[in-house]
Coordinates of C-alpha atoms in Angstrom, one line a residue:
X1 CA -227.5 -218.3 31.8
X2 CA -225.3 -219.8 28.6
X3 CA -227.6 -222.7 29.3
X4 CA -230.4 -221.1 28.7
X5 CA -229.0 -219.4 25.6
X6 CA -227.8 -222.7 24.5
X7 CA -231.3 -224.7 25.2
X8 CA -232.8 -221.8 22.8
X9 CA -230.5 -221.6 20.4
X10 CA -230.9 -225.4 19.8
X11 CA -234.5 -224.9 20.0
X12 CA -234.3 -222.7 17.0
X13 CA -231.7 -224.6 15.0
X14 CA -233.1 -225.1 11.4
X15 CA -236.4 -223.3 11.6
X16 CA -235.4 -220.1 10.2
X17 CA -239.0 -218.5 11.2
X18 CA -238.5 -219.0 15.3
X19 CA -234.9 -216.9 14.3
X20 CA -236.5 -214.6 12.6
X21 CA -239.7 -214.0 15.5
X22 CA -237.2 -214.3 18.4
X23 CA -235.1 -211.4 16.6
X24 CA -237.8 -209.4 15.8
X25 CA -239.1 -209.9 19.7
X26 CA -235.6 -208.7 20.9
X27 CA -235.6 -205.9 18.4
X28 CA -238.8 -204.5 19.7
X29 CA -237.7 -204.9 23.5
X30 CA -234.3 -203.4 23.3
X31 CA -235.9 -200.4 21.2
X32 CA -238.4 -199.6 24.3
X33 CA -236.1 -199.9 26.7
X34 CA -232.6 -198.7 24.8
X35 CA -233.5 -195.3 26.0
X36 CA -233.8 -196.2 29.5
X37 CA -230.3 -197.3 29.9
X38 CA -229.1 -193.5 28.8
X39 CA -231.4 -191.7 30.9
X40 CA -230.1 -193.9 33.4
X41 CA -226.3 -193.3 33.2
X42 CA -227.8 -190.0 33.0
X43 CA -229.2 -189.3 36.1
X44 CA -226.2 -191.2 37.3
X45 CA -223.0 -189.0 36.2
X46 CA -225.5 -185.9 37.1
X47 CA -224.8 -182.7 35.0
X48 CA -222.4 -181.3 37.5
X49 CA -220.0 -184.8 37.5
X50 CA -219.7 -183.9 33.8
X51 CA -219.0 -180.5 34.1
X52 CA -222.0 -179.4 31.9
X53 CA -223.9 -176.8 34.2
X54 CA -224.4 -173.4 32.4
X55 CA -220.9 -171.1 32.5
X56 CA -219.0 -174.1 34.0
X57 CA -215.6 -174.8 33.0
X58 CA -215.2 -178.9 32.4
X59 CA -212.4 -180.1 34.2
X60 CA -210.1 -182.8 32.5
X61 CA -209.3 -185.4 34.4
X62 CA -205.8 -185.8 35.4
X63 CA -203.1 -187.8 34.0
X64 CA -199.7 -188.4 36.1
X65 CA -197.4 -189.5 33.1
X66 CA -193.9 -187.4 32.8
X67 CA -193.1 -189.4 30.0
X68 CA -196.6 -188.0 27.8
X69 CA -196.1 -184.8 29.4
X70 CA -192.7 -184.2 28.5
X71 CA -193.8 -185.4 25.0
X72 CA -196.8 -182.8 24.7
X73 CA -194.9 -179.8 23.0
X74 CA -194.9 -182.2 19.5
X75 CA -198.4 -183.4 20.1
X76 CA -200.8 -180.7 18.6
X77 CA -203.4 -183.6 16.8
X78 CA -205.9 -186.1 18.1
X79 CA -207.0 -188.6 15.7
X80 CA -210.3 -190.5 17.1
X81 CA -211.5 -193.2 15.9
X82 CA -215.2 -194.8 16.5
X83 CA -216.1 -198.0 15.2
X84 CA -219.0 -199.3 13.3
X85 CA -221.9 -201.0 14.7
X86 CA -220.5 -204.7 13.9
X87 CA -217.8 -204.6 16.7
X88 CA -218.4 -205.8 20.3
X89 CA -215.9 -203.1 22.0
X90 CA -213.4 -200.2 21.1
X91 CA -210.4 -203.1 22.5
X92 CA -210.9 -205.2 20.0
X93 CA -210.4 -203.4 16.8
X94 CA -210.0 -205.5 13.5
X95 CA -206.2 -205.9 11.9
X96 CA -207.1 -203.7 9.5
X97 CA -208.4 -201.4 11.2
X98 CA -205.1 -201.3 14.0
X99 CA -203.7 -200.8 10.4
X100 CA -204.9 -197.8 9.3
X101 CA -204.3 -196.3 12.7
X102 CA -200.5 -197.2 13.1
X103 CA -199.9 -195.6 9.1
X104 CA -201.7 -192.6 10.1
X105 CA -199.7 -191.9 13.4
X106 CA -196.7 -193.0 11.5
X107 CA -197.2 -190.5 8.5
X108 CA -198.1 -188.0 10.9
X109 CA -195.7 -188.0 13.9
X110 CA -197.3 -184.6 15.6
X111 CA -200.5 -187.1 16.5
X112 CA -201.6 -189.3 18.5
X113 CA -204.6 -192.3 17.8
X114 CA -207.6 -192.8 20.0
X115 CA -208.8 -196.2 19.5
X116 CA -210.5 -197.1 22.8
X117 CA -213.7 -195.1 22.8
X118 CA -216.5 -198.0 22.0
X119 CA -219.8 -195.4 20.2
X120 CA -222.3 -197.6 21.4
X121 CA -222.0 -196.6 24.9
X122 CA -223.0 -193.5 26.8
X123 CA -220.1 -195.0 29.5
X124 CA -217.9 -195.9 27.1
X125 CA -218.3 -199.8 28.4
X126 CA -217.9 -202.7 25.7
X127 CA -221.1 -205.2 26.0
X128 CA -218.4 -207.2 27.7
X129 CA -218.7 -205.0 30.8
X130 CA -222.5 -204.8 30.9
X131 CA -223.3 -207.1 34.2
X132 CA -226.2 -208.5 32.8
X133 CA -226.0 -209.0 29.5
X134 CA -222.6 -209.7 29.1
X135 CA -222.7 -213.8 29.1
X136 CA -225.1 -212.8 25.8
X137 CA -222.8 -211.0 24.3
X138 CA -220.0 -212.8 24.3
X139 CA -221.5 -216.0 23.4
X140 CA -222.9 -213.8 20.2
X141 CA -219.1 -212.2 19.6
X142 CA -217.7 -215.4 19.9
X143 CA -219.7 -218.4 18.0
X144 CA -218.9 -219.2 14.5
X145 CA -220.9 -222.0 11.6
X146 CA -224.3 -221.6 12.2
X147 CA -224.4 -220.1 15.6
X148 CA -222.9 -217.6 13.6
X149 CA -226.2 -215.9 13.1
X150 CA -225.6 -214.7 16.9
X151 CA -223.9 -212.1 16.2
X152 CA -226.7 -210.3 14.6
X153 CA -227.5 -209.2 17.9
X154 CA -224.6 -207.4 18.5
X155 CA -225.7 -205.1 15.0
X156 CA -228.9 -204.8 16.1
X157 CA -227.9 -203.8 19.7
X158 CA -225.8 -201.3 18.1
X159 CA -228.0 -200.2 15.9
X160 CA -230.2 -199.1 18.2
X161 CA -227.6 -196.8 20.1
X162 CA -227.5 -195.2 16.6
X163 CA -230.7 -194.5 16.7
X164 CA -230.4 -192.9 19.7
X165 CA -227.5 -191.0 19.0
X166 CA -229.8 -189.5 15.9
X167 CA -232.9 -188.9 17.9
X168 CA -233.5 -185.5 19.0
X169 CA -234.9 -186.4 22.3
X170 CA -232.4 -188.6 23.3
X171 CA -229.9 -188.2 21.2
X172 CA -227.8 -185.1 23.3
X173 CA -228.0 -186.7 26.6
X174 CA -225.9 -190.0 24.4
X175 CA -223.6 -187.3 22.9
X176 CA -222.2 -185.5 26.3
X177 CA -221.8 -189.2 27.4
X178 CA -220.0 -189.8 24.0
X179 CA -218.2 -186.5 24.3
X180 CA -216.9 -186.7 28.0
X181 CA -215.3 -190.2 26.7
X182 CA -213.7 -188.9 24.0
X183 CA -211.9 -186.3 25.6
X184 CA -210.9 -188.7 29.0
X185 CA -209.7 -190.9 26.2
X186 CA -207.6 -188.2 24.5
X187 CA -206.4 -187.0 27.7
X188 CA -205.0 -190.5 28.5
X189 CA -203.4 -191.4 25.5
X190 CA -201.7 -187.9 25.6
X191 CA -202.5 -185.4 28.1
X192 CA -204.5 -182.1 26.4
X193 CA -202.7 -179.2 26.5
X194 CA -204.5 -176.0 28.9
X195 CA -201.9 -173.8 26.6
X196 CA -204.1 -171.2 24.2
X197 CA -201.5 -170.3 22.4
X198 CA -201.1 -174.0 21.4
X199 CA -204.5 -175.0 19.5
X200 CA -205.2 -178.6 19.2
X201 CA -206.5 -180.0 15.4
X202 CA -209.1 -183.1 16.6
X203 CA -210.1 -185.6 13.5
X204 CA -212.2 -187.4 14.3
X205 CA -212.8 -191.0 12.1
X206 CA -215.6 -193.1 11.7
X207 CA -217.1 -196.2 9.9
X208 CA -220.7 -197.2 9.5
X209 CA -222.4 -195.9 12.3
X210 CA -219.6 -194.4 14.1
X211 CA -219.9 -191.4 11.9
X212 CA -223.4 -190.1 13.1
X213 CA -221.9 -190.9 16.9
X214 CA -219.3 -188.4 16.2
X215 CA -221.6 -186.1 14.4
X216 CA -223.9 -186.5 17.9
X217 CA -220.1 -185.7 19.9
X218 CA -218.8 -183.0 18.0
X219 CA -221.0 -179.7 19.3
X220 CA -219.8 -180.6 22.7
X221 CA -216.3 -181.1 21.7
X222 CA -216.3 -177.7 20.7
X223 CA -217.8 -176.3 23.9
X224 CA -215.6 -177.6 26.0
X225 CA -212.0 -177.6 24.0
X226 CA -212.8 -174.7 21.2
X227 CA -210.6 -176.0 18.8
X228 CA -210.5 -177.2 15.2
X229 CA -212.7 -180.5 14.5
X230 CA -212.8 -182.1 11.4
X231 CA -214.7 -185.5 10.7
X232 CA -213.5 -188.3 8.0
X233 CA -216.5 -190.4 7.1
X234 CA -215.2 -194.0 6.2
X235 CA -218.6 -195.5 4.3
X236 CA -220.1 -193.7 7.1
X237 CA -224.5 -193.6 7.8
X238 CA -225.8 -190.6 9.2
X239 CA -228.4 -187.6 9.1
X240 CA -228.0 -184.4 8.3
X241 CA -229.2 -182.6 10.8
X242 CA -226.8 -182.2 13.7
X243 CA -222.9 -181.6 14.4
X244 CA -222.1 -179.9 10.9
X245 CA -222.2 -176.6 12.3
X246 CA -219.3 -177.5 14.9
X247 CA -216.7 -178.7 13.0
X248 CA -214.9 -176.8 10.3
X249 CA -214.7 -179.5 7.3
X250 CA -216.6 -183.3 6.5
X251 CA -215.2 -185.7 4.2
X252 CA -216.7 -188.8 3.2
X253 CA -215.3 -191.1 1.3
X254 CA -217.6 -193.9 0.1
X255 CA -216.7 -197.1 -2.3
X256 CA -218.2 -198.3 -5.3
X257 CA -219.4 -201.2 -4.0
X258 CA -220.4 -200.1 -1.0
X259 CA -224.4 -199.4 -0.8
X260 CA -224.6 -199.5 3.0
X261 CA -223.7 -196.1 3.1
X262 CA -226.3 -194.7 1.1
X263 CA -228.8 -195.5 2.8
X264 CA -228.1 -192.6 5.4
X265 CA -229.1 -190.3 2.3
X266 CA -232.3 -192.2 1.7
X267 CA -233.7 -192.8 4.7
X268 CA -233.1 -189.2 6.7
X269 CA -234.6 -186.7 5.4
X270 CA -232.4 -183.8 6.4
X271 CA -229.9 -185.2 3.9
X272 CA -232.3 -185.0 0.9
X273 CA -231.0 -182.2 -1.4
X274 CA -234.2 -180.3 -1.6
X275 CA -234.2 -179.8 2.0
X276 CA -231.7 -176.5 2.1
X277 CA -232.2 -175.5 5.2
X278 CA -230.6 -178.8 6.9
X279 CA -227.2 -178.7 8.5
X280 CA -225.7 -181.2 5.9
X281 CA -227.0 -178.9 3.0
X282 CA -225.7 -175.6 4.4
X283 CA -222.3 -177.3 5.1
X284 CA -222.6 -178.9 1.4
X285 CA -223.6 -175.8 0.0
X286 CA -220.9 -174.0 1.4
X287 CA -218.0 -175.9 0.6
X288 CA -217.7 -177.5 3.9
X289 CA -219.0 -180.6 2.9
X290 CA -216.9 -183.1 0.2
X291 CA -217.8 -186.6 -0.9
X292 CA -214.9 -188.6 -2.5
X293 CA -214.9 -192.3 -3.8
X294 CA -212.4 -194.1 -1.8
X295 CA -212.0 -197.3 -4.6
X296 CA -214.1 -200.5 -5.4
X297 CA -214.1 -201.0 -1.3
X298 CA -217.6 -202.8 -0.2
X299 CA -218.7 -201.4 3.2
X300 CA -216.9 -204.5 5.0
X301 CA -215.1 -207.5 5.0
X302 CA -211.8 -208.3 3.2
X303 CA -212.5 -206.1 0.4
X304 CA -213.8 -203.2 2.6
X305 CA -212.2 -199.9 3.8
X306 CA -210.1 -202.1 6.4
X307 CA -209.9 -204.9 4.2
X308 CA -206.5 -206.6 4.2
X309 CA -207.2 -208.6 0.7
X310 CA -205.0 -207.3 -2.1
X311 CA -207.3 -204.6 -4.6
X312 CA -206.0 -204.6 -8.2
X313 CA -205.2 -203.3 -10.6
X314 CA -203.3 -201.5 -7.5
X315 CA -202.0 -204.0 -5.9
X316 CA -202.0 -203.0 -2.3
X317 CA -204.4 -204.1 0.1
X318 CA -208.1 -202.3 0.8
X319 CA -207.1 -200.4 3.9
X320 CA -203.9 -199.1 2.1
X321 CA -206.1 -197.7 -0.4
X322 CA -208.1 -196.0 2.5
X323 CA -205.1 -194.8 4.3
X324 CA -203.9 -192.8 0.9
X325 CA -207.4 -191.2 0.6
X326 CA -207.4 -190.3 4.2
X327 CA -203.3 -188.8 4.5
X328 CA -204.7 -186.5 0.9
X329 CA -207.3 -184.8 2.9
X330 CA -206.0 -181.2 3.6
X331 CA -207.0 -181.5 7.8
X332 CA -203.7 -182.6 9.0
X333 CA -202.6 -178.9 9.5
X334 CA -204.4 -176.3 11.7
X335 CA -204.2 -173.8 9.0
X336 CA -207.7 -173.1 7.1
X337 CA -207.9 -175.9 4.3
X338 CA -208.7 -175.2 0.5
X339 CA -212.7 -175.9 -0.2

């Protein structure tokens, strides 16, 4: 298999056209069949395995830790985090990214961060563990120079799972996947507390992509838990017309450099402001809705939100700037925030 994808990639070397055919070729194949692979899992799990038949209670999966139990009574906060559509799994997070997480948790001692839920799955499987693809994959995450261009695949991969996620037809089936990882995640990083009288505050946080994924999740979240969700939008894309009626406040904070994210508001309709009746207007015109300009971060890279390059006149490093924005936000209490 690699020497096929070698043979072809040497084949192409130089003749920016045959890249540019063979990419479109994969494009076209993986958006037929992207939808496939959901159904798939689908039929798979079945609707009873993930506990989503009518009136039916979903059962978390167990967790035999003493230590995380005896630690629940000061755990009251899940912080998720869902990647954007550059990276190849939720295990291998960028330094600035692993970052952000560890000055949240450590500014906030009553959470806990979720960093192993991958968006771009229905199963919650880095394209690492797909059997058949896989060799592609990591040949693509792992090439630099001019193979370089490999990697484009991963994007485009991903970016068709974000399609999904924002399709109506397919896009719920993706989101109970999305969902039932989320919450075997949480439940493993710190077992999720059957208490009523302890309510749990969920944040969810995405980049890029990862933003509409959680948007996809967050109706189902608040089925099965029904508890607080808020979502922090990091340069996030995404439509308007799903998930803001589940969650009690959206905040996206967006660079000045960064014109990645707005193309979410030009190419999806339900986020154009004439169109009232959308989810995202309602929640904007309600007050439950707040854009914020995070700095002069670009949507990636060293100078992005996770960016570890020094920003001045502030002198402290991209992600430091995000992670200021982010601990200002008024969702790290379960009490109702200020609009």
């Amino acid at each position: 298999m690699l020497r096929l994808i070698w043979r072809i990639l040497v084949w192409l070397r130089g003749e920016t056209l045959k890249l540019l055919l063979l990419a479109v070729v994969i494009l076209l194949i993986w958006g037929i069949t992207s939808p496939v692979g959901t159904l798939v899992w689908w039929l798979e799990q079945g609707a009873e395995t993930l506990g989503l038949k009518k009136n039916q209670i979903l059962i978390l999966p167990p967790n035999n830790d003493s230590n995380l139990v005896s630690e629940s009574s000061q755990i009251n906060c899940y912080i998720v985090f869902l990647t954007g559509v550059g990276d190849f799994s939720a295990n291998e997070l960028t330094p600035g990214e692993e970052v952000f997480l560890d000055g949240i948790v450590e500014d906030h001692p009553n959470c806990v961060a979720v960093g192993d839920v991958f968006p771009y799955s229905a199963e919650n499987k880095g394209l690492g563990g797909q059997r058949l693809l896989a060799p592609v994959w990591l040949f693509a995450n792992q090439t630099d120079g001019w193979l370089g261009v490999a990697s484009v695949l991963i994007k485009i991969r991903n970016l068709w799972r974000f399609a999904i996620s924002a399709d109506p037809r397919y896009g719920p089936i993706y989101s109970q996947g999305i969902a039932n990882a989320i919450i075997e995640r949480m439940n493993d990083r710190q077992p999720i507390s059957r208490n009523e009288s302890q309510p749990l505050n969920i944040i969810l946080v995405g980049t890029s992509g990862g933003v509409q994924v959680a948007l996809g999740a967050a109706p189902y979240l608040n089925q099965w838990l029904g508890t607080k969700i808020s979502i922090v939008s990091v340069g996030g894309v995404f439509n308007g017309r799903m998930g803001f009626q589940a969650i009690a406040r959206f905040y996206h904070l967006r660079g000045r450099r960064d014109w990645v994210e707005d193309l979410g508001g030009i190419v999806f309709p339900s986020r154009w402001l004439w169109n009232v009746s959308s989810q995202f207007n309602q929640a904007r015109l309600q007050g439950h809705y707040t854009a914020r300009i995070s700095g002069p971060h670009t949507h990636d890279g060293p100078e992005g939100y996770f960016g570890l390059e020094v920003a001045k006149p502030k002198n402290i490093t991209y992600v430091e700037l995000t992670l200021q924005e982010v601990n200002q936000l008024p969702i790290w209490s379960l009490e109702k925030p200020e609009k």
